[in-house]
PDB file of C-alpha atoms in Angstrom:
ATOM      1  CA  THR A 249       0.000   0.000   0.000  1.00  0.00           C
ATOM      2  CA  SER A 250       2.918   2.370   0.575  1.00  0.00           C
ATOM      3  CA  LEU A 251       3.801   2.061  -3.117  1.00  0.00           C
ATOM      4  CA  LYS A 252       0.223   2.953  -4.038  1.00  0.00           C
ATOM      5  CA  LYS A 253       0.326   6.032  -1.784  1.00  0.00           C
ATOM      6  CA  SER A 254       3.538   7.279  -3.371  1.00  0.00           C
ATOM      7  CA  LYS A 255       2.001   6.807  -6.839  1.00  0.00           C
ATOM      8  CA  ILE A 256      -1.054   8.826  -5.776  1.00  0.00           C
ATOM      9  CA  LYS A 257       1.216  11.580  -4.443  1.00  0.00           C
ATOM     10  CA  GLN A 258       3.084  11.671  -7.765  1.00  0.00           C
ATOM     11  CA  GLU A 259      -0.188  11.916  -9.684  1.00  0.00           C
ATOM     12  CA  LYS A 260      -1.354  14.770  -7.451  1.00  0.00           C
ATOM     13  CA  LYS A 261       1.884  16.634  -8.180  1.00  0.00           C
ATOM     14  CA  VAL A 262       1.245  16.254 -11.910  1.00  0.00           C
ATOM     15  CA  ILE A 263      -2.324  17.511 -11.588  1.00  0.00           C
ATOM     16  CA  THR A 264      -1.153  20.745  -9.936  1.00  0.00           C
ATOM     17  CA  HIS A 265       0.914  21.507 -13.049  1.00  0.00           C
ATOM     18  CA  VAL A 266      -1.566  20.489 -15.738  1.00  0.00           C
ATOM     19  CA  SER A 267      -5.330  20.127 -16.039  1.00  0.00           C
ATOM     20  CA  SER A 268      -6.793  16.984 -14.492  1.00  0.00           C
ATOM     21  CA  VAL A 269      -7.939  15.682 -17.884  1.00  0.00           C
ATOM     22  CA  GLY A 270      -4.497  16.278 -19.339  1.00  0.00           C
ATOM     23  CA  ALA A 271      -2.869  14.614 -16.365  1.00  0.00           C
ATOM     24  CA  ARG A 272      -5.089  11.572 -16.816  1.00  0.00           C
ATOM     25  CA  LEU A 273      -4.202  11.453 -20.514  1.00  0.00           C
ATOM     26  CA  LEU A 274      -0.496  11.660 -19.761  1.00  0.00           C
ATOM     27  CA  GLY A 275      -0.831   8.975 -17.100  1.00  0.00           C
ATOM     28  CA  ARG A 276      -2.714   6.705 -19.476  1.00  0.00           C
ATOM     29  CA  LEU A 277      -0.123   7.265 -22.209  1.00  0.00           C
ATOM     30  CA  ASP A 278       2.625   6.333 -19.757  1.00  0.00           C
ATOM     31  CA  GLN A 279       0.792   3.138 -18.768  1.00  0.00           C
ATOM     32  CA  ILE A 280       0.297   2.102 -22.392  1.00  0.00           C
ATOM     33  CA  GLY A 281       3.897   3.044 -23.137  1.00  0.00           C
ATOM     34  CA  GLN A 282       5.241   0.856 -20.353  1.00  0.00           C
ATOM     35  CA  LYS A 283       3.199  -2.113 -21.618  1.00  0.00           C
ATOM     36  CA  LEU A 284       4.447  -1.613 -25.181  1.00  0.00           C
ATOM     37  CA  ILE A 285       8.060  -1.180 -24.093  1.00  0.00           C
ATOM     38  CA  THR A 286       7.990  -4.361 -21.993  1.00  0.00           C
ATOM     39  CA  ARG A 287       6.335  -6.271 -24.834  1.00  0.00           C
ATOM     40  CA  PHE A 288       8.518  -5.146 -27.740  1.00  0.00           C
ATOM     41  CA  ARG A 289      11.702  -3.675 -26.190  1.00  0.00           C
ATOM     42  CA  ASN A 290      12.031  -1.706 -29.405  1.00  0.00           C
ATOM     43  CA  LEU A 291      13.867   1.603 -29.718  1.00  0.00           C
ATOM     44  CA  GLU A 292      11.414   2.891 -32.338  1.00  0.00           C
ATOM     45  CA  VAL A 293       8.456   2.300 -30.018  1.00  0.00           C
ATOM     46  CA  VAL A 294      10.250   4.153 -27.227  1.00  0.00           C
ATOM     47  CA  THR A 295      11.094   7.165 -29.402  1.00  0.00           C
ATOM     48  CA  ILE A 296       7.552   7.381 -30.802  1.00  0.00           C
ATOM     49  CA  LEU A 297       6.084   7.260 -27.291  1.00  0.00           C
ATOM     50  CA  GLN A 298       8.508   9.936 -26.095  1.00  0.00           C
ATOM     51  CA  LYS A 299       7.483  12.190 -28.981  1.00  0.00           C
ATOM     52  CA  MET A 300       3.781  11.605 -28.262  1.00  0.00           C
ATOM     53  CA  HIS A 301       4.304  12.326 -24.573  1.00  0.00           C
ATOM     54  CA  LYS A 302       6.219  15.517 -25.340  1.00  0.00           C
ATOM     55  CA  ILE A 303       3.565  16.801 -27.754  1.00  0.00           C
ATOM     56  CA  LEU A 304       0.735  15.989 -25.362  1.00  0.00           C
ATOM     57  CA  ALA A 305       2.544  17.525 -22.389  1.00  0.00           C
ATOM     58  CA  GLU A 306       3.287  20.718 -24.320  1.00  0.00           C
ATOM     59  CA  HIS A 307      -0.329  20.948 -25.436  1.00  0.00           C
ATOM     60  CA  VAL A 308      -1.777  20.349 -21.972  1.00  0.00           C
ATOM     61  CA  ILE A 309       0.615  22.741 -20.248  1.00  0.00           C
ATOM     62  CA  GLY A 310       0.040  25.281 -23.012  1.00  0.00           C
ATOM     63  CA  VAL A 311      -3.714  25.128 -22.466  1.00  0.00           C
ATOM     64  CA  LYS A 312      -3.227  25.640 -18.724  1.00  0.00           C
ATOM     65  CA  VAL A 313      -0.954  28.645 -19.302  1.00  0.00           C
ATOM     66  CA  LEU A 314      -3.428  30.170 -21.773  1.00  0.00           C
ATOM     67  CA  LYS A 315      -6.253  29.827 -19.247  1.00  0.00           C
ATOM     68  CA  ARG A 316      -4.125  31.517 -16.604  1.00  0.00           C
ATOM     69  CA  LEU A 317      -3.257  34.370 -18.968  1.00  0.00           C
ATOM     70  CA  LYS A 318      -6.920  34.901 -19.858  1.00  0.00           C
ATOM     71  CA  SER A 319      -7.975  34.986 -16.201  1.00  0.00           C
ATOM     72  CA  THR A 320      -5.568  37.847 -15.346  1.00  0.00           C
TER      73      THR A 320
END
């Protein structure tokens, strides 16, 4: 259970930086990525997943920043 608690804490940290939907998407992408990496152990898969994660993270964080700018 201590491992579960630390995972929850990590997820909460992510949510403070990005929107909750975005955080869930990133988390899901990471889960899928880990499954694919363990299954294939392929460098191409890893690089594609990293690119996807980067694009998604930039988009989600960008949306959050835009919202903050509009609110001020």
